[in-house]
Coordinates of C-alpha atoms in Angstrom, one line a residue:
Chain A
M1 CA -21.4 11.1 85.7
T2 CA -20.7 11.4 82.0
V3 CA -23.3 11.0 79.3
S4 CA -22.3 8.9 76.4
P5 CA -22.4 10.5 72.9
V6 CA -25.1 8.0 71.8
A7 CA -27.3 9.0 74.8
E8 CA -26.7 12.7 74.1
R9 CA -27.7 12.3 70.5
S10 CA -30.8 10.4 71.5
T11 CA -31.8 13.2 73.9
S12 CA -31.1 15.8 71.3
S13 CA -33.2 13.9 68.7
R14 CA -36.1 13.7 71.2
S15 CA -35.8 17.4 71.9
R16 CA -35.8 18.2 68.2
A17 CA -38.8 15.9 67.7
V18 CA -40.9 18.1 70.0
C19 CA -40.7 20.9 67.3
I20 CA -43.3 18.9 65.4
L21 CA -45.8 19.5 68.2
P22 CA -47.1 22.9 66.8
V23 CA -47.9 21.2 63.5
I24 CA -50.9 19.6 65.3
P25 CA -53.0 22.8 65.8
A26 CA -51.9 24.0 62.4
V27 CA -53.4 20.9 60.7
A28 CA -56.5 21.0 62.9
L29 CA -57.2 24.6 62.0
L30 CA -56.6 24.0 58.2
L31 CA -58.9 21.0 58.2
A32 CA -61.8 22.8 59.8
P33 CA -63.9 23.3 56.6
W34 CA -63.8 19.6 55.9
L35 CA -64.6 18.3 59.3
A36 CA -68.4 17.7 59.2
F37 CA -68.8 18.0 63.0
V38 CA -67.0 21.4 62.9
N39 CA -68.4 22.9 59.8
T40 CA -72.0 22.5 60.9
A41 CA -74.9 24.8 61.9
T42 CA -75.0 23.0 65.3
L43 CA -74.1 25.3 68.2
W44 CA -71.5 24.4 70.8
L45 CA -72.0 26.1 74.1
G46 CA -74.4 28.5 72.4
V47 CA -72.0 29.6 69.6
P48 CA -71.2 28.2 66.2
A49 CA -69.0 25.0 66.4
L50 CA -66.4 26.7 64.0
F51 CA -65.9 29.5 66.6
I52 CA -65.1 27.0 69.4
W53 CA -62.9 24.8 67.2
T54 CA -60.8 27.7 65.9
S55 CA -60.5 29.4 69.3
I56 CA -59.5 26.2 71.1
W57 CA -56.8 25.4 68.6
V58 CA -55.5 28.9 68.6
L59 CA -55.3 28.8 72.4
L60 CA -53.4 25.6 72.2
I61 CA -50.7 27.1 69.9
P62 CA -49.0 28.8 72.9
V63 CA -49.1 25.5 74.8
T64 CA -47.3 23.7 72.0
L65 CA -44.7 26.5 71.6
L66 CA -44.1 26.6 75.4
T67 CA -43.4 22.9 75.2
V68 CA -40.9 23.5 72.4
E69 CA -39.3 26.3 74.4
R70 CA -38.9 24.1 77.4
R71 CA -37.7 20.9 75.7
W72 CA -35.6 22.3 72.9
S73 CA -34.9 26.0 72.8
R74 CA -33.6 26.3 76.4
F75 CA -30.6 24.3 75.4
R76 CA -29.7 26.7 72.6
P77 CA -26.9 29.2 73.0
D78 CA -29.3 32.1 72.6
A79 CA -31.7 30.8 75.4
T80 CA -31.4 34.2 77.1
D81 CA -31.0 37.7 75.7
G82 CA -28.6 38.7 78.5
S83 CA -31.0 40.6 80.7
P84 CA -34.1 39.6 82.7
D85 CA -35.7 43.1 82.2
L86 CA -38.9 42.7 80.3
L87 CA -39.4 46.3 79.3
G88 CA -36.0 47.0 77.8
D89 CA -35.2 50.6 76.8
A90 CA -38.1 52.0 74.8
S91 CA -38.1 55.5 76.2
Chain B
M1 CA -70.0 65.5 71.9
I2 CA -68.7 62.4 70.0
L3 CA -66.4 64.5 67.8
A4 CA -65.0 66.2 70.9
V5 CA -64.3 62.9 72.6
A6 CA -62.7 61.5 69.4
L7 CA -60.4 64.6 68.9
I8 CA -59.4 64.7 72.5
G9 CA -58.6 60.9 72.3
M10 CA -56.4 61.4 69.3
V11 CA -54.5 64.1 71.0
V12 CA -54.0 61.9 74.0
I13 CA -52.8 59.0 71.8
A14 CA -50.2 61.3 70.1
S15 CA -49.2 62.8 73.4
C16 CA -48.2 59.3 74.7
A17 CA -45.5 59.2 72.0
F18 CA -43.9 62.4 73.2
I19 CA -43.8 61.3 76.9
G20 CA -40.4 60.2 77.9
R21 CA -38.7 61.4 74.7
R22 CA -36.9 64.6 75.4
R23 CA -35.2 65.0 72.0
P24 CA -35.6 63.4 68.6
S25 CA -33.4 60.6 67.4
A26 CA -30.0 61.7 66.0
T27 CA -29.5 58.6 63.7
L28 CA -31.8 56.7 61.3
E29 CA -30.9 53.5 63.1
D30 CA -32.0 54.8 66.5
W31 CA -35.2 56.2 64.9
T32 CA -36.0 53.0 63.1
V33 CA -35.0 50.2 65.5
G34 CA -34.0 52.0 68.7
Q35 CA -30.9 50.4 70.2
R36 CA -32.2 46.9 69.3
N37 CA -32.9 46.4 73.0
F38 CA -36.7 46.4 73.3
G39 CA -37.8 44.0 76.0
G40 CA -40.7 41.5 76.0
I41 CA -43.6 43.8 76.9
V42 CA -42.6 46.6 74.5
T43 CA -42.2 44.1 71.7
W44 CA -45.5 42.5 72.6
F45 CA -47.4 45.8 72.3
L46 CA -45.5 46.8 69.2
M47 CA -46.3 43.6 67.3
A48 CA -49.9 43.4 68.6
G49 CA -50.4 47.0 67.7
E50 CA -49.2 46.5 64.2
S51 CA -51.4 43.4 63.7
F52 CA -54.7 45.1 64.8
T53 CA -55.8 47.7 62.3
T54 CA -59.1 49.2 61.2
F55 CA -59.5 45.9 59.4
T56 CA -59.8 44.1 62.7
F57 CA -62.5 46.5 63.9
L58 CA -64.6 47.2 60.9
A59 CA -63.9 44.7 58.0
V60 CA -64.1 41.5 60.1
A61 CA -67.5 42.6 61.5
G62 CA -68.5 43.5 57.9
L63 CA -67.5 40.1 56.6
A64 CA -69.4 38.3 59.3
F65 CA -72.4 40.4 58.4
T66 CA -72.3 39.6 54.7
S67 CA -70.8 36.0 54.7
G68 CA -71.3 34.7 58.2
A69 CA -68.8 32.0 59.4
A70 CA -66.4 32.8 56.6
A71 CA -65.1 35.7 58.7
T72 CA -63.5 33.2 61.1
Y73 CA -60.6 33.0 58.6
A74 CA -59.3 36.1 60.3
I75 CA -58.8 34.3 63.6
P76 CA -56.2 31.6 62.9
Y77 CA -53.9 33.1 60.2
I78 CA -51.7 35.4 62.5
P79 CA -51.4 32.7 65.2
L80 CA -50.4 30.2 62.5
S81 CA -47.8 32.6 61.3
F82 CA -46.5 33.0 64.8
I83 CA -45.7 29.2 64.9
G84 CA -43.3 29.8 61.9
L85 CA -42.0 33.1 63.3
Y86 CA -41.1 31.4 66.5
F87 CA -38.4 29.6 64.5
L88 CA -37.8 32.2 61.7
G89 CA -38.0 35.4 63.7
P90 CA -34.8 34.8 65.8
K91 CA -32.9 33.9 62.6
L92 CA -33.9 37.2 60.9
W93 CA -33.1 39.1 64.1
R94 CA -29.6 37.5 64.2
L95 CA -29.0 38.4 60.6
G96 CA -30.2 41.9 61.2
K97 CA -28.0 42.4 64.2
Q98 CA -25.0 40.9 62.4
H99 CA -25.4 42.9 59.2
G100 CA -27.1 46.0 60.6
Y101 CA -30.4 45.6 58.8
L102 CA -32.9 48.5 59.1
T103 CA -35.3 47.3 56.5
Q104 CA -36.7 44.3 54.7
A105 CA -34.8 45.4 51.5
D106 CA -31.5 45.2 53.5
F107 CA -32.1 41.4 53.9
F108 CA -32.6 40.9 50.2
S109 CA -29.7 43.2 49.3
E110 CA -27.3 41.4 51.7
R111 CA -28.4 37.8 51.4
Y112 CA -28.4 37.9 47.6
R113 CA -25.4 40.1 47.4
S114 CA -27.5 42.2 45.1
P115 CA -28.2 45.9 45.9
L116 CA -30.4 46.0 42.8
L117 CA -32.7 43.3 44.1
G118 CA -32.7 45.2 47.4
R119 CA -33.8 48.4 45.6
I120 CA -36.5 46.6 43.6
V121 CA -37.9 45.1 46.8
A122 CA -37.8 48.5 48.4
V123 CA -39.7 50.1 45.4
V124 CA -42.3 47.2 45.5
G125 CA -42.7 47.8 49.3
V126 CA -43.2 51.5 49.1
V127 CA -45.7 51.2 46.1
F128 CA -47.8 48.5 47.8
L129 CA -47.8 50.2 51.3
L130 CA -49.1 53.5 50.1
P131 CA -52.6 52.3 49.5
Y132 CA -52.5 50.6 52.8
L133 CA -51.5 53.9 54.5
Q134 CA -54.4 55.6 52.6
L135 CA -56.8 52.9 53.8
Q136 CA -55.9 53.7 57.4
I137 CA -56.4 57.4 57.0
T138 CA -59.6 57.0 55.0
G139 CA -60.9 54.4 57.5
L140 CA -60.3 56.8 60.3
G141 CA -62.4 59.5 58.6
L142 CA -65.2 57.1 57.9
I143 CA -65.2 56.0 61.5
V144 CA -65.7 59.5 62.8
E145 CA -68.1 60.4 60.0
L146 CA -70.3 57.4 60.8
V147 CA -70.5 58.0 64.5
T148 CA -71.1 61.7 64.2
G149 CA -73.2 61.7 61.1
S150 CA -71.2 64.6 59.7
H151 CA -68.9 64.5 56.6
Q152 CA -67.1 67.6 57.8
S153 CA -66.3 65.9 61.1
G154 CA -64.8 62.9 59.2
T155 CA -62.6 65.3 57.1
L156 CA -61.5 67.2 60.1
S157 CA -60.6 64.0 62.0
M158 CA -58.5 62.8 59.0
V159 CA -56.5 66.0 58.9
V160 CA -56.0 66.2 62.7
A161 CA -55.1 62.5 63.0
T162 CA -52.6 62.7 60.1
V163 CA -50.9 65.8 61.5
L164 CA -50.6 64.3 65.0
M165 CA -49.4 61.0 63.6
V166 CA -46.7 62.6 61.5
A167 CA -45.6 64.8 64.4
F168 CA -45.1 61.9 66.8
V169 CA -43.5 59.7 64.2
L170 CA -41.0 62.4 63.3
W171 CA -40.2 63.1 66.9
S172 CA -39.9 59.7 68.3
G173 CA -39.8 57.1 65.6
I174 CA -40.3 53.5 66.7
R175 CA -40.2 54.4 70.4
G176 CA -43.2 56.6 69.9
L177 CA -44.9 53.8 68.1
A178 CA -44.3 51.5 71.1
Q179 CA -45.5 54.1 73.6
T180 CA -48.8 54.7 71.8
A181 CA -49.3 51.0 71.2
Y182 CA -49.9 50.5 75.0
L183 CA -52.8 52.9 75.0
K184 CA -54.1 51.7 71.7
D185 CA -54.3 48.1 72.8
A186 CA -55.8 49.0 76.2
L187 CA -58.5 51.1 74.4
M188 CA -59.2 48.4 71.9
I189 CA -59.7 45.7 74.5
L190 CA -61.9 48.0 76.5
A191 CA -63.9 48.9 73.4
M192 CA -64.3 45.2 72.4
I193 CA -65.4 44.2 76.0
V194 CA -68.0 47.0 76.0
L195 CA -69.3 46.1 72.5
I196 CA -69.5 42.4 73.1
I197 CA -71.5 42.9 76.3
A198 CA -73.8 45.8 75.1
V199 CA -74.4 45.1 71.4
P200 CA -75.8 41.5 71.5
V201 CA -77.8 42.2 74.6
H202 CA -79.3 45.4 73.2
Y203 CA -80.2 44.0 69.8
A204 CA -80.7 40.2 70.3
G205 CA -81.1 39.5 74.1
G206 CA -77.5 38.2 74.5
I207 CA -75.0 36.0 72.5
G208 CA -76.9 32.8 73.1
A209 CA -80.2 34.2 71.9
L210 CA -78.4 35.8 69.0
F211 CA -77.0 32.6 67.6
R212 CA -80.3 30.7 68.3
T213 CA -82.0 33.3 66.1
V214 CA -79.4 33.0 63.4
S215 CA -79.6 29.2 63.6
A216 CA -83.4 29.3 63.2
H217 CA -83.6 31.8 60.3
E218 CA -80.2 31.7 58.4
P219 CA -78.4 28.5 59.5
Q220 CA -76.2 28.6 56.3
L221 CA -74.4 31.7 57.9
L222 CA -73.1 29.4 60.6
T223 CA -71.1 27.2 58.2
L224 CA -68.6 27.5 55.3
H225 CA -71.0 26.7 52.5
S226 CA -70.8 26.6 48.8
G227 CA -70.4 30.1 47.1
P228 CA -67.7 32.6 46.8
T229 CA -66.6 32.2 50.4
D230 CA -66.5 28.4 50.6
G231 CA -64.0 26.1 52.3
I232 CA -61.5 26.5 49.5
W233 CA -61.7 30.2 49.9
W234 CA -61.3 30.0 53.7
V235 CA -58.3 27.7 53.6
S236 CA -56.5 29.5 50.8
S237 CA -57.2 32.9 52.4
V238 CA -55.8 31.6 55.7
L239 CA -52.8 30.1 53.9
I240 CA -51.8 33.2 51.9
S241 CA -52.3 35.5 54.9
T242 CA -50.2 33.1 57.1
I243 CA -47.4 32.9 54.5
G244 CA -47.4 36.7 54.0
S245 CA -47.2 37.2 57.8
L246 CA -44.8 34.4 58.5
F247 CA -42.2 35.5 55.9
M248 CA -42.5 39.1 57.0
T249 CA -43.5 40.2 53.5
L250 CA -45.0 43.5 54.7
P251 CA -42.0 45.8 55.0
H252 CA -43.4 47.8 57.9
L253 CA -43.3 44.8 60.2
W254 CA -39.5 44.6 60.1
P255 CA -38.5 47.5 62.5
G256 CA -40.6 45.9 65.3
L257 CA -38.8 42.6 64.9
L258 CA -35.3 44.1 64.5
A259 CA -35.8 46.4 67.5
A260 CA -36.3 43.4 69.9
R261 CA -33.6 42.7 72.5
G262 CA -32.9 39.2 71.1
P263 CA -34.1 35.8 70.1
R264 CA -35.5 34.9 73.5
T265 CA -37.6 38.0 73.6
L266 CA -39.0 37.2 70.1
R267 CA -39.6 33.6 70.9
R268 CA -41.5 34.5 74.1
N269 CA -43.6 37.0 72.2
F270 CA -44.4 34.6 69.3
T271 CA -45.4 32.0 71.9
F272 CA -48.0 34.2 73.7
L273 CA -49.2 36.5 71.0
P274 CA -51.7 33.9 69.6
L275 CA -53.7 34.4 72.8
Y276 CA -54.3 38.0 71.8
Q277 CA -55.7 37.0 68.4
V278 CA -58.7 35.2 69.9
V279 CA -60.0 38.7 70.5
I280 CA -60.9 38.8 66.7
I281 CA -63.8 36.5 67.5
L282 CA -65.5 39.5 69.2
P283 CA -66.0 41.6 66.0
V284 CA -67.2 38.4 64.3
I285 CA -70.0 38.1 66.9
I286 CA -70.8 41.8 66.5
G287 CA -71.1 41.2 62.7
F288 CA -73.6 38.4 63.4
T289 CA -75.6 40.8 65.6
G290 CA -75.9 42.9 62.5
V291 CA -77.5 40.0 60.7
V292 CA -80.5 40.1 63.0
A293 CA -80.5 43.8 63.7
L294 CA -79.7 45.6 60.4
K295 CA -81.1 45.8 56.9
K296 CA -79.3 43.5 54.4
S297 CA -78.4 46.6 52.3
T298 CA -76.2 48.0 55.1
D299 CA -72.6 48.5 54.1
G300 CA -70.5 45.8 55.7
N301 CA -67.9 48.3 56.9
D302 CA -70.6 50.4 58.7
V303 CA -72.0 47.5 60.7
L304 CA -69.9 47.6 63.9
L305 CA -70.1 51.4 64.4
T306 CA -73.8 51.6 63.5
L307 CA -74.6 49.0 66.1
A308 CA -72.4 50.7 68.7
H309 CA -74.1 54.1 68.0
G310 CA -77.5 52.6 68.5
A311 CA -76.6 50.7 71.7
L312 CA -74.3 53.1 73.6
P313 CA -74.6 56.6 74.9
D314 CA -72.8 59.3 72.9
W315 CA -69.7 59.6 75.2
L316 CA -69.1 55.9 75.1
T317 CA -69.6 55.8 71.3
G318 CA -66.9 58.5 71.3
V319 CA -64.6 56.2 73.3
I320 CA -65.3 53.4 70.8
A321 CA -64.4 55.9 68.0
V322 CA -61.2 56.8 69.7
A323 CA -60.3 53.1 70.0
A324 CA -61.1 52.6 66.3
A325 CA -59.2 55.7 65.4
A326 CA -56.2 54.4 67.4
S327 CA -56.3 51.2 65.4
A328 CA -55.8 53.4 62.3
M329 CA -53.3 55.8 63.7
I330 CA -50.8 53.3 65.1
P331 CA -50.6 51.1 62.0
A332 CA -50.4 54.2 59.9
A333 CA -47.4 55.3 61.9
A334 CA -45.8 51.9 61.4
L335 CA -46.4 52.2 57.7
C336 CA -44.8 55.6 57.6
I337 CA -41.7 54.3 59.4
G338 CA -41.5 51.3 57.0
M339 CA -41.9 53.4 53.9
S340 CA -39.6 56.2 54.8
T341 CA -36.7 53.9 55.9
L342 CA -36.9 52.1 52.6
V343 CA -36.5 55.4 50.7
A344 CA -33.9 56.9 52.9
H345 CA -31.8 53.8 53.5
N346 CA -32.2 51.7 50.3
L347 CA -33.4 54.0 47.5
L348 CA -31.7 57.3 48.2
P349 CA -28.7 56.4 50.4
T350 CA -26.5 59.3 51.3
R351 CA -23.2 59.6 53.2
T352 CA -24.1 61.9 56.1
E353 CA -26.5 60.9 58.8
R354 CA -28.1 64.3 58.9
T355 CA -29.0 64.1 55.2
R356 CA -30.3 60.5 55.6
L357 CA -32.6 61.7 58.4
A358 CA -33.7 64.7 56.4
I359 CA -34.7 62.4 53.4
N360 CA -36.4 60.0 55.8
H361 CA -38.4 62.7 57.6
G362 CA -39.2 64.3 54.2
T363 CA -40.5 60.9 53.0
V364 CA -42.8 60.6 56.1
L365 CA -44.3 64.0 55.2
V366 CA -44.7 63.2 51.5
A367 CA -46.2 59.8 52.1
A368 CA -48.6 60.9 54.8
G369 CA -49.5 64.1 52.8
L370 CA -50.1 62.0 49.6
A371 CA -52.2 59.5 51.5
L372 CA -54.3 62.2 53.1
T373 CA -54.7 64.2 49.9
L374 CA -55.9 61.0 48.0
G375 CA -58.1 60.1 51.0
L376 CA -59.8 63.5 50.8
T377 CA -60.0 64.0 47.1
R378 CA -60.0 60.6 45.4
P379 CA -60.6 57.9 48.1
N380 CA -60.9 55.1 45.6
A381 CA -57.9 56.1 43.5
L382 CA -55.6 53.4 45.0
A383 CA -58.4 50.8 45.6
N384 CA -57.1 48.6 42.8
L385 CA -53.6 48.7 44.1
L386 CA -54.8 47.8 47.6
L387 CA -56.3 44.6 46.2
L388 CA -52.7 43.6 45.3
T389 CA -51.0 44.7 48.5
F390 CA -51.3 41.5 50.5
S391 CA -51.2 38.9 47.7
G392 CA -48.7 40.9 45.8
L393 CA -46.2 41.3 48.7
A394 CA -46.7 37.7 49.6
Q395 CA -44.8 36.9 46.4
L396 CA -41.6 37.9 48.3
A397 CA -42.0 34.9 50.5
P398 CA -40.2 32.2 48.4
A399 CA -37.2 34.5 47.8
L400 CA -37.0 35.2 51.5
A401 CA -37.4 31.5 52.5
A402 CA -34.7 30.6 50.0
A403 CA -32.1 32.9 51.5
V404 CA -32.7 32.7 55.3
G405 CA -30.7 29.6 56.0
R406 CA -27.0 29.0 55.9
R407 CA -27.3 27.8 52.3
R408 CA -28.9 30.1 49.8
W409 CA -31.1 28.1 47.3
L410 CA -31.7 30.8 44.7
N411 CA -29.6 33.4 42.9
A412 CA -30.8 37.0 42.6
T413 CA -32.0 36.7 39.0
P414 CA -34.2 33.6 39.5
A415 CA -35.6 35.1 42.8
L416 CA -36.4 38.3 41.0
L417 CA -38.0 36.4 38.1
G418 CA -40.2 34.5 40.5
I419 CA -41.3 37.7 42.3
V420 CA -42.1 39.4 39.0
V421 CA -44.1 36.4 37.6
G422 CA -45.9 35.9 40.9
V423 CA -47.0 39.6 41.1
G424 CA -47.9 39.5 37.4
V425 CA -50.2 36.5 37.9
V426 CA -51.8 38.0 41.0
G427 CA -52.4 41.2 39.1
L428 CA -53.9 39.4 36.1
L429 CA -56.2 37.2 38.2
T430 CA -57.3 40.2 40.4
F431 CA -58.3 42.4 37.5
D432 CA -59.4 39.9 34.9
T433 CA -62.3 38.3 36.7
A434 CA -63.2 36.2 33.6
I435 CA -60.4 33.8 34.5
P436 CA -61.8 31.2 36.8
T437 CA -59.9 30.6 40.1
H438 CA -62.4 28.3 41.7
N439 CA -62.4 30.4 44.9
V440 CA -58.6 29.8 45.4
N441 CA -57.0 33.0 46.7
V442 CA -55.1 34.5 43.7
G443 CA -52.0 35.0 45.9
I444 CA -51.7 31.2 46.3
I445 CA -51.9 30.8 42.5
G446 CA -49.3 33.5 42.1
L447 CA -47.0 31.7 44.6
V448 CA -47.2 28.5 42.6
A449 CA -46.2 30.3 39.4
N450 CA -43.5 32.2 41.4
V451 CA -41.9 29.0 42.8
V452 CA -42.1 27.2 39.5
V453 CA -40.5 30.0 37.5
A454 CA -37.8 30.7 40.2
A455 CA -36.9 27.0 40.3
A456 CA -36.8 26.7 36.5
A457 CA -34.6 29.8 36.3
Q458 CA -32.3 28.5 39.0
A459 CA -32.0 25.1 37.2
V460 CA -30.9 26.9 34.1
V461 CA -28.4 29.0 36.1
I462 CA -27.0 25.8 37.7
L463 CA -26.8 23.9 34.4
R464 CA -24.8 26.8 33.0
S465 CA -22.6 27.3 36.0
G466 CA -22.2 23.9 37.7
S467 CA -23.6 24.8 41.2
V468 CA -25.4 27.5 43.1
Q469 CA -22.1 28.7 44.6
D470 CA -20.4 28.9 41.2
A471 CA -23.4 30.7 39.8
T472 CA -23.4 33.2 42.7
R473 CA -19.6 33.8 42.3
K474 CA -20.0 34.4 38.5
A475 CA -22.9 36.7 39.0
E476 CA -21.0 38.7 41.7
A477 CA -17.9 38.8 39.6
S478 CA -19.6 40.2 36.6
E479 CA -21.6 42.6 38.8
V480 CA -24.6 41.8 36.6
L481 CA -26.9 42.1 39.6
A482 CA -25.2 44.9 41.5

């Protein structure tokens, strides 16, 4: 089955659009001082709300980047480095 | 007892660098970036090792002690920069592989076709990194002095650690750095786990009780409130640190990136490294423990180790000191590699490989010796320069961003003008405290001036030459910039 150029472009656009995903945690983190429910003396789970907010969004950054990797980067010509060995030659 | 554990720990750290390396590197390229084939795990520890310094251990806890929640600015900035580096890092690696970069200055020299710009960037890098190197060595001495209570022990530790660090750097270059980074990170995580369990329990009855006490007595510390560390300060500090890290403006970070096997290795690292940065919340909590346990007059940098010393047995305090010392030795080694390659490769290039290595190794000795001497004799001599290191080097970001793509947006002269004006503004605002900045980080103000001046200068160049490409050709033809 062949894929039409229009469909291919559409898939490519959707794949590229996923690159915007990591912007969400970035915005959430930078807005922290101005979100009244975050910048508050109230404790969440026994610790300051700001701690939980920053930690959660930092932990979500890998999730967004993994999504980008799966949806966009794997189609790139440099998707692999040529060897599955994680350690490389550092000795 | 504590000193003995600390000294043995330093020897063990240095020994790791020698393991598996039977003879020293024969070329500067091998010494600086290996064979450009470091895999994911090595690259992970290399990059994580460079990002966790004595600052992570001591200054973050100190900032939490003095300013409360403002210290949380240290948590998101490196993860935010990894978002950008996920896309930018592979581009820089490809350029490095294609053109044989060993240093940050190589990028500027090659992309702008201007060896002069490359040399200026190299000089700026060496000058700004020296106080950072001194900070690591001085910090190491303070750590040992604090936990042993002896000034002589601190001095001895500084000398021993510097000698060991120079020895393993000269012997094994970036490979030694990678080997030691494994142990350093393991020690650091172990130390943080011990501290986060023992310290709040010992002084406040646990983390929950700690924050209930702070909430009852000093609730303002739980928020970013008005004052010198308000929301504007927090966001602008996160932004300038993110920009500086994202655009690789610190020269000693380049060898780690260039040594990676390829784009996929880098992308995978930048994807998962943010997980590691959440660890910074632990010294923040330790700093809050200081709020309820220590006198207000306590020096911020002393908080973490003072609390550790009071809560742990001597031998375990020694292990904490080793972890803190490692967080000074490994970044110091990376700084030495970054500085020496700038000198040997960009500032004093020679034809023979042997001479290049000799200049490089000589620079390591001179830089480490100078930093140690200043640390012992005049520990505050470079303090003013250190204030400029991060915000000053961040001024390289616009010039780097303008040249990383297929099309270069600036010529060398406008890029240089922007850097000079940006650093000048940062210097002026740092040292002339009478000028109001409204808590905006001076580096951000410098960046605005930097971009405006570079854009205006580029507009003049284009108006006179017709296009960026014409302007570039004319500049290259007249060798004005070479």
